mmCIF file of C-alpha atoms in Angstrom:
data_model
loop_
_atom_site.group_PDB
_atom_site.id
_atom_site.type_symbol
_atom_site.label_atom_id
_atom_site.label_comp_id
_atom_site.label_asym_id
_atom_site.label_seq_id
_atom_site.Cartn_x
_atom_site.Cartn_y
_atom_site.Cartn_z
ATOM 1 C CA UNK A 1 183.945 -25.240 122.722
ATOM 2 C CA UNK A 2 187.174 -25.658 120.295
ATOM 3 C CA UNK A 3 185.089 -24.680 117.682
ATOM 4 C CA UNK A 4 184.702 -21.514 119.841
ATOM 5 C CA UNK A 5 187.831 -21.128 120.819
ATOM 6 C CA UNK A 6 189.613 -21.664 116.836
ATOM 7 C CA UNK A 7 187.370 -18.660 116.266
ATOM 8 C CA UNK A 8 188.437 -16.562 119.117
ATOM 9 C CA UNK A 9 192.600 -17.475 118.251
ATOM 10 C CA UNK A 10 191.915 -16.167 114.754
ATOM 11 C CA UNK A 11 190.076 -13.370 115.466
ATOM 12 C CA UNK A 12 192.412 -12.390 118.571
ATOM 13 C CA UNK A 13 195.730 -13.324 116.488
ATOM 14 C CA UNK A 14 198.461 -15.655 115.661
ATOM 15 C CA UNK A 15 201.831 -15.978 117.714
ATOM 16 C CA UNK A 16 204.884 -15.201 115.717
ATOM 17 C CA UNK A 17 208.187 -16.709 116.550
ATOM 18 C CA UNK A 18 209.396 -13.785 118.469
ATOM 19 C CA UNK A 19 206.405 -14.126 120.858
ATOM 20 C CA UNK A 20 204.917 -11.157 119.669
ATOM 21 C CA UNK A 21 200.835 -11.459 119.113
ATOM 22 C CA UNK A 22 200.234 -10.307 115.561
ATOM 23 C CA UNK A 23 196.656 -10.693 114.084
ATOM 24 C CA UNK A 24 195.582 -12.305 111.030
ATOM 25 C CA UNK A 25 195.507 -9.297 109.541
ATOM 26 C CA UNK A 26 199.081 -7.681 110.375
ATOM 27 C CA UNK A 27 200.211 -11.191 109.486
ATOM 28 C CA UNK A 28 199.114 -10.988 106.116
ATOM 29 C CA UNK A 29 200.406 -7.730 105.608
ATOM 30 C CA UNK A 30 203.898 -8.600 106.934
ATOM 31 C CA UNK A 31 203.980 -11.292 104.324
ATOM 32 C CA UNK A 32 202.768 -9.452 101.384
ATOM 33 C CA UNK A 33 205.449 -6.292 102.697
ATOM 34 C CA UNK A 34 208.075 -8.816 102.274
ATOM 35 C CA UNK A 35 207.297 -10.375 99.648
ATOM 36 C CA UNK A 36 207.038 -6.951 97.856
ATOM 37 C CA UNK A 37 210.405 -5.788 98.797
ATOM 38 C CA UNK A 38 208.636 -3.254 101.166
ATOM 39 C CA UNK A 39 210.581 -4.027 104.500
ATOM 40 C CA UNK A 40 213.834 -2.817 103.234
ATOM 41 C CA UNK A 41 214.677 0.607 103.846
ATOM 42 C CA UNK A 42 214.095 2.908 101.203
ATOM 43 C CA UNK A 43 217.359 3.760 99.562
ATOM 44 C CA UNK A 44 217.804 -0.119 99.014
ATOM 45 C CA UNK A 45 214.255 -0.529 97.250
ATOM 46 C CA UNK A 46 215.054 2.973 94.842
ATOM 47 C CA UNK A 47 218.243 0.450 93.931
ATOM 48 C CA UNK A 48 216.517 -2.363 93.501
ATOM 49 C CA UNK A 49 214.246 -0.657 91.233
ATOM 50 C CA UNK A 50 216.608 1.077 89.375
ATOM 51 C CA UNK A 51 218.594 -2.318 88.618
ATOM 52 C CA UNK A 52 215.469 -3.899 87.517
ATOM 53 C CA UNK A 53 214.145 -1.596 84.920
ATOM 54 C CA UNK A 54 217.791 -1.023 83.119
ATOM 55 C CA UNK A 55 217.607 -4.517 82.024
ATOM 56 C CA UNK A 56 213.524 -4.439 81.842
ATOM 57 C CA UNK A 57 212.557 -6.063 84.892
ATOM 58 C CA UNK A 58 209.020 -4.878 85.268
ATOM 59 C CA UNK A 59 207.869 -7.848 87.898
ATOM 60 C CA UNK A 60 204.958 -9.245 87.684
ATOM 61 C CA UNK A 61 201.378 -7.766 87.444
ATOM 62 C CA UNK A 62 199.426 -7.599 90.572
ATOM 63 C CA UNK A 63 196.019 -8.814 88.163
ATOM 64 C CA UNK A 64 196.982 -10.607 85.806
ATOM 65 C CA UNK A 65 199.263 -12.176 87.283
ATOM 66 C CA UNK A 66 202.019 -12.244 84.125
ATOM 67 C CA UNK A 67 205.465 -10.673 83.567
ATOM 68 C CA UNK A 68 204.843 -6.998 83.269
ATOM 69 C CA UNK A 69 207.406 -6.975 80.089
ATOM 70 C CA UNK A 70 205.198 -9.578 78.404
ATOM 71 C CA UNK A 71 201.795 -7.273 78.384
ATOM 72 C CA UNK A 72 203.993 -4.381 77.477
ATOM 73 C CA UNK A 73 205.587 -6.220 74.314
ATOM 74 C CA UNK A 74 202.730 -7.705 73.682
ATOM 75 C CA UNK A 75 200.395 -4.332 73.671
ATOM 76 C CA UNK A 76 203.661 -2.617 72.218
ATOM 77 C CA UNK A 77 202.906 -4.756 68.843
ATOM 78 C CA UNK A 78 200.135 -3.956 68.557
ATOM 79 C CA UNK A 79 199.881 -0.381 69.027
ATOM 80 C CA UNK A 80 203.057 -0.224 66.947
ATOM 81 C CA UNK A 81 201.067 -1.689 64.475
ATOM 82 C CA UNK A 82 198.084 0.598 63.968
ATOM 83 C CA UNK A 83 200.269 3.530 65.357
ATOM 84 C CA UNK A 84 203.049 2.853 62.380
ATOM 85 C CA UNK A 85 200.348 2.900 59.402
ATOM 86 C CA UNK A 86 198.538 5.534 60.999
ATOM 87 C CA UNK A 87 201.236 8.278 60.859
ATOM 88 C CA UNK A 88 202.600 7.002 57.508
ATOM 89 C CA UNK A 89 199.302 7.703 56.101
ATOM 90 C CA UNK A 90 198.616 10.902 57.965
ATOM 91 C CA UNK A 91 202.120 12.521 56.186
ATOM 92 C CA UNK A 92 201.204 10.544 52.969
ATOM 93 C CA UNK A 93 197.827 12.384 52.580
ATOM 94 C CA UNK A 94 198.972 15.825 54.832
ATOM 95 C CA UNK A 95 202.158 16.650 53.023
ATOM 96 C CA UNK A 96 200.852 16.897 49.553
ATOM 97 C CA UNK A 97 197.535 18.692 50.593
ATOM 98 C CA UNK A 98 199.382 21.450 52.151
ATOM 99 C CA UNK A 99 201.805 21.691 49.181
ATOM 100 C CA UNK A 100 198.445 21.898 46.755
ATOM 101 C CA UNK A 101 196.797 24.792 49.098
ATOM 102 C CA UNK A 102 200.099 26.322 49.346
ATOM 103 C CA UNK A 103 200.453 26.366 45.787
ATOM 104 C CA UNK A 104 196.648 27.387 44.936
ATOM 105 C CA UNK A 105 196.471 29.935 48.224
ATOM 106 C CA UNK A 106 193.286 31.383 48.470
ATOM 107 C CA UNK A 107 191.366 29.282 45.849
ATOM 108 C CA UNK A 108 187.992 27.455 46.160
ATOM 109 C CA UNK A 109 190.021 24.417 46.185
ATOM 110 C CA UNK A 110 192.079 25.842 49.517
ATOM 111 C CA UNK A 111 188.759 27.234 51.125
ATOM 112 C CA UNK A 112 186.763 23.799 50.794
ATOM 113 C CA UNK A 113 189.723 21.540 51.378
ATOM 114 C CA UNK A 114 190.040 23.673 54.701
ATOM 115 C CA UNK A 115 186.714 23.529 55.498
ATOM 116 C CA UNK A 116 186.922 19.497 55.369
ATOM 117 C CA UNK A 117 190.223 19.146 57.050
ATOM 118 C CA UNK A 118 189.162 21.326 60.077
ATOM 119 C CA UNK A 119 185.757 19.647 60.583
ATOM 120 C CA UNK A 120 187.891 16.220 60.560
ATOM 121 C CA UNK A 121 190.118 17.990 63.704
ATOM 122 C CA UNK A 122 187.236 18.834 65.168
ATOM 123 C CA UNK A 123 185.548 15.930 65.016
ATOM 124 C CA UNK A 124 186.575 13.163 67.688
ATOM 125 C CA UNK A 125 188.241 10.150 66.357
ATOM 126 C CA UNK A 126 185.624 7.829 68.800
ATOM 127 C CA UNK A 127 182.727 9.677 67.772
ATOM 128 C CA UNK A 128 184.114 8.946 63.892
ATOM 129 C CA UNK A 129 184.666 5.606 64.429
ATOM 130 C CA UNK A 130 181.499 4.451 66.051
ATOM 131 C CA UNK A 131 179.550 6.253 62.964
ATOM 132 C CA UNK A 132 181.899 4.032 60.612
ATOM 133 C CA UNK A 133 180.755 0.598 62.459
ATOM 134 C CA UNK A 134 177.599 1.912 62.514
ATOM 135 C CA UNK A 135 177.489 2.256 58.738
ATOM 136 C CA UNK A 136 180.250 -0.711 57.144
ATOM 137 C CA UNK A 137 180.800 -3.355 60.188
ATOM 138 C CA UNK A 138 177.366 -4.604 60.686
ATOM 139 C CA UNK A 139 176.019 -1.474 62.770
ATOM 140 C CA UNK A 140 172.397 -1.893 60.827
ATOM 141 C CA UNK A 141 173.652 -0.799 57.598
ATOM 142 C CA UNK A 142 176.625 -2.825 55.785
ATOM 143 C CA UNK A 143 179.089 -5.271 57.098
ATOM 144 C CA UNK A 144 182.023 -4.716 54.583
ATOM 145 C CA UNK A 145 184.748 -5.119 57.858
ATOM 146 C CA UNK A 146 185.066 -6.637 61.574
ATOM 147 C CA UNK A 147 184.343 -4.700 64.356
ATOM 148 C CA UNK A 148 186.975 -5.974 66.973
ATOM 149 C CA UNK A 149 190.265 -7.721 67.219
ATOM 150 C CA UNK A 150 193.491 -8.002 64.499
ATOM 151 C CA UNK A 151 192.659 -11.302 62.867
ATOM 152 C CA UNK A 152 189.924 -13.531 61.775
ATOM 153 C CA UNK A 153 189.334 -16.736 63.595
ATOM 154 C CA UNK A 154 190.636 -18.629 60.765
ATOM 155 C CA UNK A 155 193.722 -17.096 60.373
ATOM 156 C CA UNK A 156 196.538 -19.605 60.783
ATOM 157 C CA UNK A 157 194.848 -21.479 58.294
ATOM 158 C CA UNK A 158 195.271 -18.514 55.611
ATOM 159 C CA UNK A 159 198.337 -18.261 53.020
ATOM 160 C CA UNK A 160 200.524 -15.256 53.292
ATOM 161 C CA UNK A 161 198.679 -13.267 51.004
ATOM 162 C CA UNK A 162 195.217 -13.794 52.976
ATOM 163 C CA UNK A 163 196.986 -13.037 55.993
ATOM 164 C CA UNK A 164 198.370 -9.557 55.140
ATOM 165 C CA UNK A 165 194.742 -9.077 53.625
ATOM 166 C CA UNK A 166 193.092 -10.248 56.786
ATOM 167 C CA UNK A 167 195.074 -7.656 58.777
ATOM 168 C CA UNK A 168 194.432 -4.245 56.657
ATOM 169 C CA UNK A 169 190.532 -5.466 56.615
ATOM 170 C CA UNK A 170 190.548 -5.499 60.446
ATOM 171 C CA UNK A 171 192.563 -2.115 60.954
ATOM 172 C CA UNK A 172 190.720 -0.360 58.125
ATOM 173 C CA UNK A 173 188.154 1.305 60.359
ATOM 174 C CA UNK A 174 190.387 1.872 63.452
ATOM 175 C CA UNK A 175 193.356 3.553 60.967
ATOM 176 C CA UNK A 176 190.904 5.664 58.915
ATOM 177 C CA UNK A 177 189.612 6.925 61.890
ATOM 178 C CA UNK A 178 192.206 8.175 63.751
ATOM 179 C CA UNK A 179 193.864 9.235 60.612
ATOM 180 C CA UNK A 180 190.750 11.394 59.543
ATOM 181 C CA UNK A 181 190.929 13.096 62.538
ATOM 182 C CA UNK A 182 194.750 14.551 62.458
ATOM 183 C CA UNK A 183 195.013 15.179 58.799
ATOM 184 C CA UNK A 184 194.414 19.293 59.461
ATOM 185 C CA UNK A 185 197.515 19.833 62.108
ATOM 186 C CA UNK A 186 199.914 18.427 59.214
ATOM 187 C CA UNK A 187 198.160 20.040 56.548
ATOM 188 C CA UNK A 188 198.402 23.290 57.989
ATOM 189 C CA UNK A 189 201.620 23.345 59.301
ATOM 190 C CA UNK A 190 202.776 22.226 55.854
ATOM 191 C CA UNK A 191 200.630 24.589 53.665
ATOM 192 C CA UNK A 192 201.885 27.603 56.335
ATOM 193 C CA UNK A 193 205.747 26.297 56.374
ATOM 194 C CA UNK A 194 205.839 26.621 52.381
ATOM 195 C CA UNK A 195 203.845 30.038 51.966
ATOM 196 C CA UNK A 196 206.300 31.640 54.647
ATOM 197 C CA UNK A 197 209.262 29.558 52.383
ATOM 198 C CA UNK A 198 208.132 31.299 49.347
ATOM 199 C CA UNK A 199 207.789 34.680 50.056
ATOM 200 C CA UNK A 200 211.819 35.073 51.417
ATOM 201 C CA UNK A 201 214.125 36.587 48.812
ATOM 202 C CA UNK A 202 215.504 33.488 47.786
ATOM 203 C CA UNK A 203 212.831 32.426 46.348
ATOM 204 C CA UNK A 204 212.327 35.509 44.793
ATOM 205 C CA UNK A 205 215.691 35.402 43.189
ATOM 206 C CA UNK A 206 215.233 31.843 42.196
ATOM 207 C CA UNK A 207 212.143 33.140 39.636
ATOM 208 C CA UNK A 208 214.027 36.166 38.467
ATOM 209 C CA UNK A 209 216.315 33.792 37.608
ATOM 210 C CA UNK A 210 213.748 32.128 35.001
ATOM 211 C CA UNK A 211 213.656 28.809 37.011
ATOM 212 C CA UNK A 212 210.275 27.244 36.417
ATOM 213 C CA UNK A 213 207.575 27.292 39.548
ATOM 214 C CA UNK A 214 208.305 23.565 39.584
ATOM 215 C CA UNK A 215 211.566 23.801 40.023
ATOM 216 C CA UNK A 216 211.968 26.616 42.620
ATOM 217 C CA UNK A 217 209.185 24.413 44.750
ATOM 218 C CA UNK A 218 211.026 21.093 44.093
ATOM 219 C CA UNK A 219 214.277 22.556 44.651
ATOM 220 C CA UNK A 220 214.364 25.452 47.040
ATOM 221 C CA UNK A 221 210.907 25.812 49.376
ATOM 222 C CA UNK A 222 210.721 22.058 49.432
ATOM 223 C CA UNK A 223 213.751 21.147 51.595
ATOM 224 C CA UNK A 224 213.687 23.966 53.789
ATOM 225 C CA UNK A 225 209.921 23.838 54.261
ATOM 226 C CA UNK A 226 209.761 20.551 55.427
ATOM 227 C CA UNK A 227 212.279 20.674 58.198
ATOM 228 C CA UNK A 228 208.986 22.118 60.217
ATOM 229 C CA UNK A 229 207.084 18.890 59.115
ATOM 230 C CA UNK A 230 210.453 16.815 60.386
ATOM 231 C CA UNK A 231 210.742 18.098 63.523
ATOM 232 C CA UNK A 232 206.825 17.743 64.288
ATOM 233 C CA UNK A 233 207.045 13.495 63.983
ATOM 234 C CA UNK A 234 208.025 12.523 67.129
ATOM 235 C CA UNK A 235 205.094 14.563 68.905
ATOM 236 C CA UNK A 236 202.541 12.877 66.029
ATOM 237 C CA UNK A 237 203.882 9.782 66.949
ATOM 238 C CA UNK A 238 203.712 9.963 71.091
ATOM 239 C CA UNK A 239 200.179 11.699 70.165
ATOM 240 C CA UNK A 240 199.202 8.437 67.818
ATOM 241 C CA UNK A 241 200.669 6.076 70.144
ATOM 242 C CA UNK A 242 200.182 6.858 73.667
ATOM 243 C CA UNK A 243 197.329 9.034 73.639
ATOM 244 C CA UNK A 244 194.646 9.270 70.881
ATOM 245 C CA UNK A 245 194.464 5.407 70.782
ATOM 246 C CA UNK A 246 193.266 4.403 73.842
ATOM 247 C CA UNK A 247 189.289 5.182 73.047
ATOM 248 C CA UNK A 248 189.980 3.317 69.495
ATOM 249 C CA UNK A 249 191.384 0.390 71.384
ATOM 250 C CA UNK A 250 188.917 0.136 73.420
ATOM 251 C CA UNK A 251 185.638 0.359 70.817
ATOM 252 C CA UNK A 252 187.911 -2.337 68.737
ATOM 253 C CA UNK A 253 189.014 -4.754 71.631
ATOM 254 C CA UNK A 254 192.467 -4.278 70.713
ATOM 255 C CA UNK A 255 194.396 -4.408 73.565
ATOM 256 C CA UNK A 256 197.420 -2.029 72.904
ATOM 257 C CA UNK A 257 199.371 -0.240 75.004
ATOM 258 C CA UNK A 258 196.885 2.310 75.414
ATOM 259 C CA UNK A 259 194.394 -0.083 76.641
ATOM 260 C CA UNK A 260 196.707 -1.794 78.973
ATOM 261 C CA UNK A 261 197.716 1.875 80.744
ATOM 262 C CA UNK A 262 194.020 2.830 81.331
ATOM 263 C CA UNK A 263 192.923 -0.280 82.537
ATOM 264 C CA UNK A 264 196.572 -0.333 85.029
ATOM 265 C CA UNK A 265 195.566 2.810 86.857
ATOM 266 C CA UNK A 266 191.651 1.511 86.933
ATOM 267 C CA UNK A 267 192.775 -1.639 88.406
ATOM 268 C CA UNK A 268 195.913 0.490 90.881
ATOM 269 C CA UNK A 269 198.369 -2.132 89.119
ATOM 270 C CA UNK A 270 201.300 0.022 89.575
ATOM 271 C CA UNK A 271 204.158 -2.659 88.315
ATOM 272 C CA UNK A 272 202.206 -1.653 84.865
ATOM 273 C CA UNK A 273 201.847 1.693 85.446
ATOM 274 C CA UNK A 274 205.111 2.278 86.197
ATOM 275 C CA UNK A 275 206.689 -0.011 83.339
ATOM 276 C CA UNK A 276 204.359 1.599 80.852
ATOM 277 C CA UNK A 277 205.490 5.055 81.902
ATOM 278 C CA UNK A 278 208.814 3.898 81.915
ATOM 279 C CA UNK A 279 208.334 2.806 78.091
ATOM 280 C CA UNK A 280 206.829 5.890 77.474
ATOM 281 C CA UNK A 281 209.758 8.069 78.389
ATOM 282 C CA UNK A 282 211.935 6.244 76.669
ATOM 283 C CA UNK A 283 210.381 5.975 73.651
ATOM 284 C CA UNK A 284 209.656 9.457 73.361
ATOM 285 C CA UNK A 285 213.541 10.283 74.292
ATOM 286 C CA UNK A 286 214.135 7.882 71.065
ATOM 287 C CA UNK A 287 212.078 9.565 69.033
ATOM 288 C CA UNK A 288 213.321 12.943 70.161
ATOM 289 C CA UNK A 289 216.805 11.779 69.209
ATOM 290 C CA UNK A 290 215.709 10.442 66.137
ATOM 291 C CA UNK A 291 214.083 13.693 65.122
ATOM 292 C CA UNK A 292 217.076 15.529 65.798
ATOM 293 C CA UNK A 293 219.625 13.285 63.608
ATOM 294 C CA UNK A 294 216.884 13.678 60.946
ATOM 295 C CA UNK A 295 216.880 17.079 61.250
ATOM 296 C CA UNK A 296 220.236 17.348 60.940
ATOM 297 C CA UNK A 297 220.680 15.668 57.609
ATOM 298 C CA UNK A 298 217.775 17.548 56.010
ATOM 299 C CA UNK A 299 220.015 20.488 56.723
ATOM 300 C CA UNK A 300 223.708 20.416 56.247
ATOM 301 C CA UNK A 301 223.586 23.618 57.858
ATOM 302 C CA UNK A 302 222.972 22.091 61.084
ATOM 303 C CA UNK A 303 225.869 20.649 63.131
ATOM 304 C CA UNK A 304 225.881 19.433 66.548
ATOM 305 C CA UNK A 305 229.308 19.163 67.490
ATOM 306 C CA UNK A 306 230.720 22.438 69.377
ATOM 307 C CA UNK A 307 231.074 25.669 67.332
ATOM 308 C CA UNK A 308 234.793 27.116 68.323
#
């Protein structure tokens, strides 16, 4: 019979101090409301919020049960780490490229180098990627590099020069694919900035003026040319970063930032998803501004204080 009747009081409810019967259930979600912040009114919580993510208060995560700053910094390295080389490598091979099919417009060498870029873009960096670990990590036919993480298992034991080599053998795969795969947007808009550069009159007057092709390139299309390139970073980066890299993060166990925004709205853990979108914005504001200072001192004929 008490057995009975402890069933019955927590299936009919629990009496709160006011001497209002509550059930289980309501109780619990009176607690977590609380506990949340979410019985103050609503102007007060927008506050609250507002306050906590100026000095990068994120909370805590409602799965894993950490910081929300400490996955973000965390995943932040790491996608700034493949992100950084990836881009750097994208300009290194894109800007010189487009300068040689500039240069050699209409060639065989322009046709075929075309041909290879644009299958690249049109090629997904996954699909890539999986038929690279297929053929060097141990997919059935070599095993010249690891398949998943940043770092061998060994690697605080390594000196510094084993370490750095440790680290380019594990991003090899995961860099070359995503860089393989956005080589033709840079190439393009290079090779198309410096053939529109070279046929103004400047130019023109620059060869009539027995300047060598080297030095009207160097000299003249170069600087003005690129300013197109310049201004296109900060969208390559927010592309690299926030976007392309999830899928490569994923087939490589590297848990990025990418990784941790997917799995965030998966698992509804909105103190992540709203940090990481917070990030996001800002980062791409950042870049923005950096582009524009940048920009600026490519160009000494651009000025951003007020024209009178």
């Amino acid at each position: 019979m008490m057995a009975q009747m402890s069933v019955e009081d927590l299936s009919v409810g629990v009496q709160s101090g006011d001497g209002v019967a509550k059930t289980l259930e309501e109780q619990i979600g009176d607690d977590l409301r609380k506990k949340y912040g979410l019985d103050r009114p609503l102007f007060e919580r927008f506050c609250i919020m507002v306050k906590n993510y100026v000095v990068f208060d994120f909370g805590k995560s409602y799965f894993k049960n950490q910081p929300v700053a400490d996955l973000i910094l965390k995943g932040g390295a790491i996608s700034f780490s493949i992100g950084v080389w990836t881009v750097l490598l994208i300009y290194v091979a894109s800007i010189p490229l487009g300068i040689a099919k500039a240069v050699r417009n209409g060639s065989k060498f322009d046709l075929y180098s075309s041909l290879i870029v644009v299958a690249g873009y049109a090629l997904p960096n996954f699909l890539l990627a999986m038929v690279l670990v297929v053929l060097f990590a141990g997919g059935g036919f070599w095993s010249w590099f690891p398949v998943e993480g940043l770092r061998s298992d060994n690697y605080e034991e390594l000196s510094f020069i084993s370490r750095v080599t440790d680290y380019f053998w594990h991003i090899a795969i995961p860099v070359f694919s995503e860089v393989a795969t956005s080589l033709a947007a840079i190439t393009m808009l290079t090779k198309n900035a410096f053939l529109d550069e070279m046929g103004k009159q400047y130019v023109v007057t620059a060869r009539a003026q027995g300047l060598s092709e080297r030095s009207v390139l160097i000299g003249h299309v170069m600087r003005n040319a690129l300013l197109l390139i310049v201004a296109r970073v900060p969208l390559t980066l927010v592309t690299v970063f926030f976007s392309s890299s999830i899928l490569i993060e994923r087939m490589f166990s590297l848990n990025g930032l990418g990784m941790l925004g997917f799995e965030a709205v998966s698992n509804r853990d909105y103190p992540i998803i709203f940090a990481t979108l917070y990030v996001f914005t800002l980062f791409g504001l950042a870049l923005r501004l950096v582009s524009d200072i940048v920009y600026a001192a490519a160009d000494p004929r651009i000025r951003f204080e007020t024209q009178r």
